[in-house]
Amino acid sequence: MSELVAVGNAGAAIRKANDEGRAGLVAYLPAGYPTIAGGVDAIKALVDGGADVIEIGLPYSDPVMDGVTIQRAAEIALAQGLRTRDVLSTVEQVASYSAVPVLVMTYWNPIERYGVDRFAADLAAAGGAGLITPDLIPEEGAEWIAAADKNDLDKVFLVSPSSTDDRIALTTANCRGFVYATAVMGVTGAREQASDLAAPLVARTKAATGIPVGVGLGVSNGDQAAGVAAYADAVIVGSAFVKALDAGGPAGVRELTESLAEGVRREPRTFANR
């Protein structure tokens, strides 16, 4: 696979940010929270605030890798009757709103239930850019990899501090778009301090691939975003946006996005390993 192809839709957006001398901002909110329509408005606020890539979460009944903030939002969305088709509708509305790439972040079970080929085709038809699959490893993802390639979709797999160099090489070889470096061991969630495992993980990952590496480690403010942007190609933020939505609605989401967008621009740098 050529590097141009491997970069994909989300990767191209991150590369564009890197060409401007800054890290990209990847912003997450779950679909259907606080309502289906309200969720669309909140996700559009991420776009308006300056996010470079959007992650739309597909709420799941057993979110074992998520912290309490995202778990609660998922429970509320599901209790209100959210279905996979509503997530795809949310993707379509956000994708038609701007040119910012829109990914779905999802556990694998809902995709299997929906049908892998069917989901890939429907996601592409809705204008989606691809999937982030936190509980799917490449060795078990042949059906998804084939469906994604057929529909020109990004495939974002995860690496962690416990990943061996061989595991990182295998994972990155199957990624398209960017590599998701989850630099905090345990569940997701905003944290007061950044992990000291993140920068070494990025260095190890970038030694294995030329596609962008995004870091998710509980960033919740502009200062933390600036710190991660000093070494990562993209800064990934999730739980903090759910909290901002709870506190201030879509306006609160946009305000936080603007602060984080300022953070990733604070210290211009040159991006290597292109």
PDB file of N, CA, C and O in Angstrom, residues 11 29 43 48 78 98 218 255 260 268:
ATOM      1  N   GLY A  11      -6.192  11.211   7.805  1.00  0.00           N
ATOM      2  CA  GLY A  11      -4.764  11.479   7.768  1.00  0.00           C
ATOM      3  C   GLY A  11      -4.428  12.699   6.939  1.00  0.00           C
ATOM      4  O   GLY A  11      -3.521  13.469   7.291  1.00  0.00           O
ATOM      5  N   LEU A  29     -17.453  13.121  20.289  1.00  0.00           N
ATOM      6  CA  LEU A  29     -18.696  13.137  21.063  1.00  0.00           C
ATOM      7  C   LEU A  29     -19.536  11.935  20.631  1.00  0.00           C
ATOM      8  O   LEU A  29     -19.488  11.528  19.460  1.00  0.00           O
ATOM      9  N   ILE A  43     -22.101  18.114  17.941  1.00  0.00           N
ATOM     10  CA  ILE A  43     -20.988  17.709  17.091  1.00  0.00           C
ATOM     11  C   ILE A  43     -20.670  18.790  16.062  1.00  0.00           C
ATOM     12  O   ILE A  43     -19.494  19.040  15.752  1.00  0.00           O
ATOM     13  N   ASP A  48     -17.388  23.922  14.275  1.00  0.00           N
ATOM     14  CA  ASP A  48     -17.351  25.379  14.336  1.00  0.00           C
ATOM     15  C   ASP A  48     -16.205  25.889  15.205  1.00  0.00           C
ATOM     16  O   ASP A  48     -15.672  26.979  14.971  1.00  0.00           O
ATOM     17  N   LEU A  78     -28.829   5.328  24.578  1.00  0.00           N
ATOM     18  CA  LEU A  78     -29.473   4.042  24.315  1.00  0.00           C
ATOM     19  C   LEU A  78     -30.854   3.963  24.959  1.00  0.00           C
ATOM     20  O   LEU A  78     -31.793   3.401  24.373  1.00  0.00           O
ATOM     21  N   SER A  98     -19.807  20.210   6.713  1.00  0.00           N
ATOM     22  CA  SER A  98     -18.490  20.768   6.416  1.00  0.00           C
ATOM     23  C   SER A  98     -17.628  19.696   5.768  1.00  0.00           C
ATOM     24  O   SER A  98     -18.038  18.540   5.630  1.00  0.00           O
ATOM     25  N   GLY A 218      -6.576  11.736  27.871  1.00  0.00           N
ATOM     26  CA  GLY A 218      -7.313  12.470  28.891  1.00  0.00           C
ATOM     27  C   GLY A 218      -7.110  13.968  28.864  1.00  0.00           C
ATOM     28  O   GLY A 218      -7.265  14.635  29.892  1.00  0.00           O
ATOM     29  N   GLU A 255     -16.772  26.504  22.839  1.00  0.00           N
ATOM     30  CA  GLU A 255     -15.774  27.248  23.613  1.00  0.00           C
ATOM     31  C   GLU A 255     -14.570  26.375  23.955  1.00  0.00           C
ATOM     32  O   GLU A 255     -13.417  26.805  23.828  1.00  0.00           O
ATOM     33  N   LEU A 260      -8.897  24.380  22.880  1.00  0.00           N
ATOM     34  CA  LEU A 260      -8.001  23.294  22.495  1.00  0.00           C
ATOM     35  C   LEU A 260      -7.332  23.580  21.148  1.00  0.00           C
ATOM     36  O   LEU A 260      -6.145  23.269  20.964  1.00  0.00           O
ATOM     37  N   PRO A 268       4.541  26.438  17.469  1.00  0.00           N
ATOM     38  CA  PRO A 268       4.788  25.938  16.115  1.00  0.00           C
ATOM     39  C   PRO A 268       6.008  25.020  16.083  1.00  0.00           C
ATOM     40  O   PRO A 268       6.986  25.233  16.788  1.00  0.00           O
TER      41      PRO A 268
END
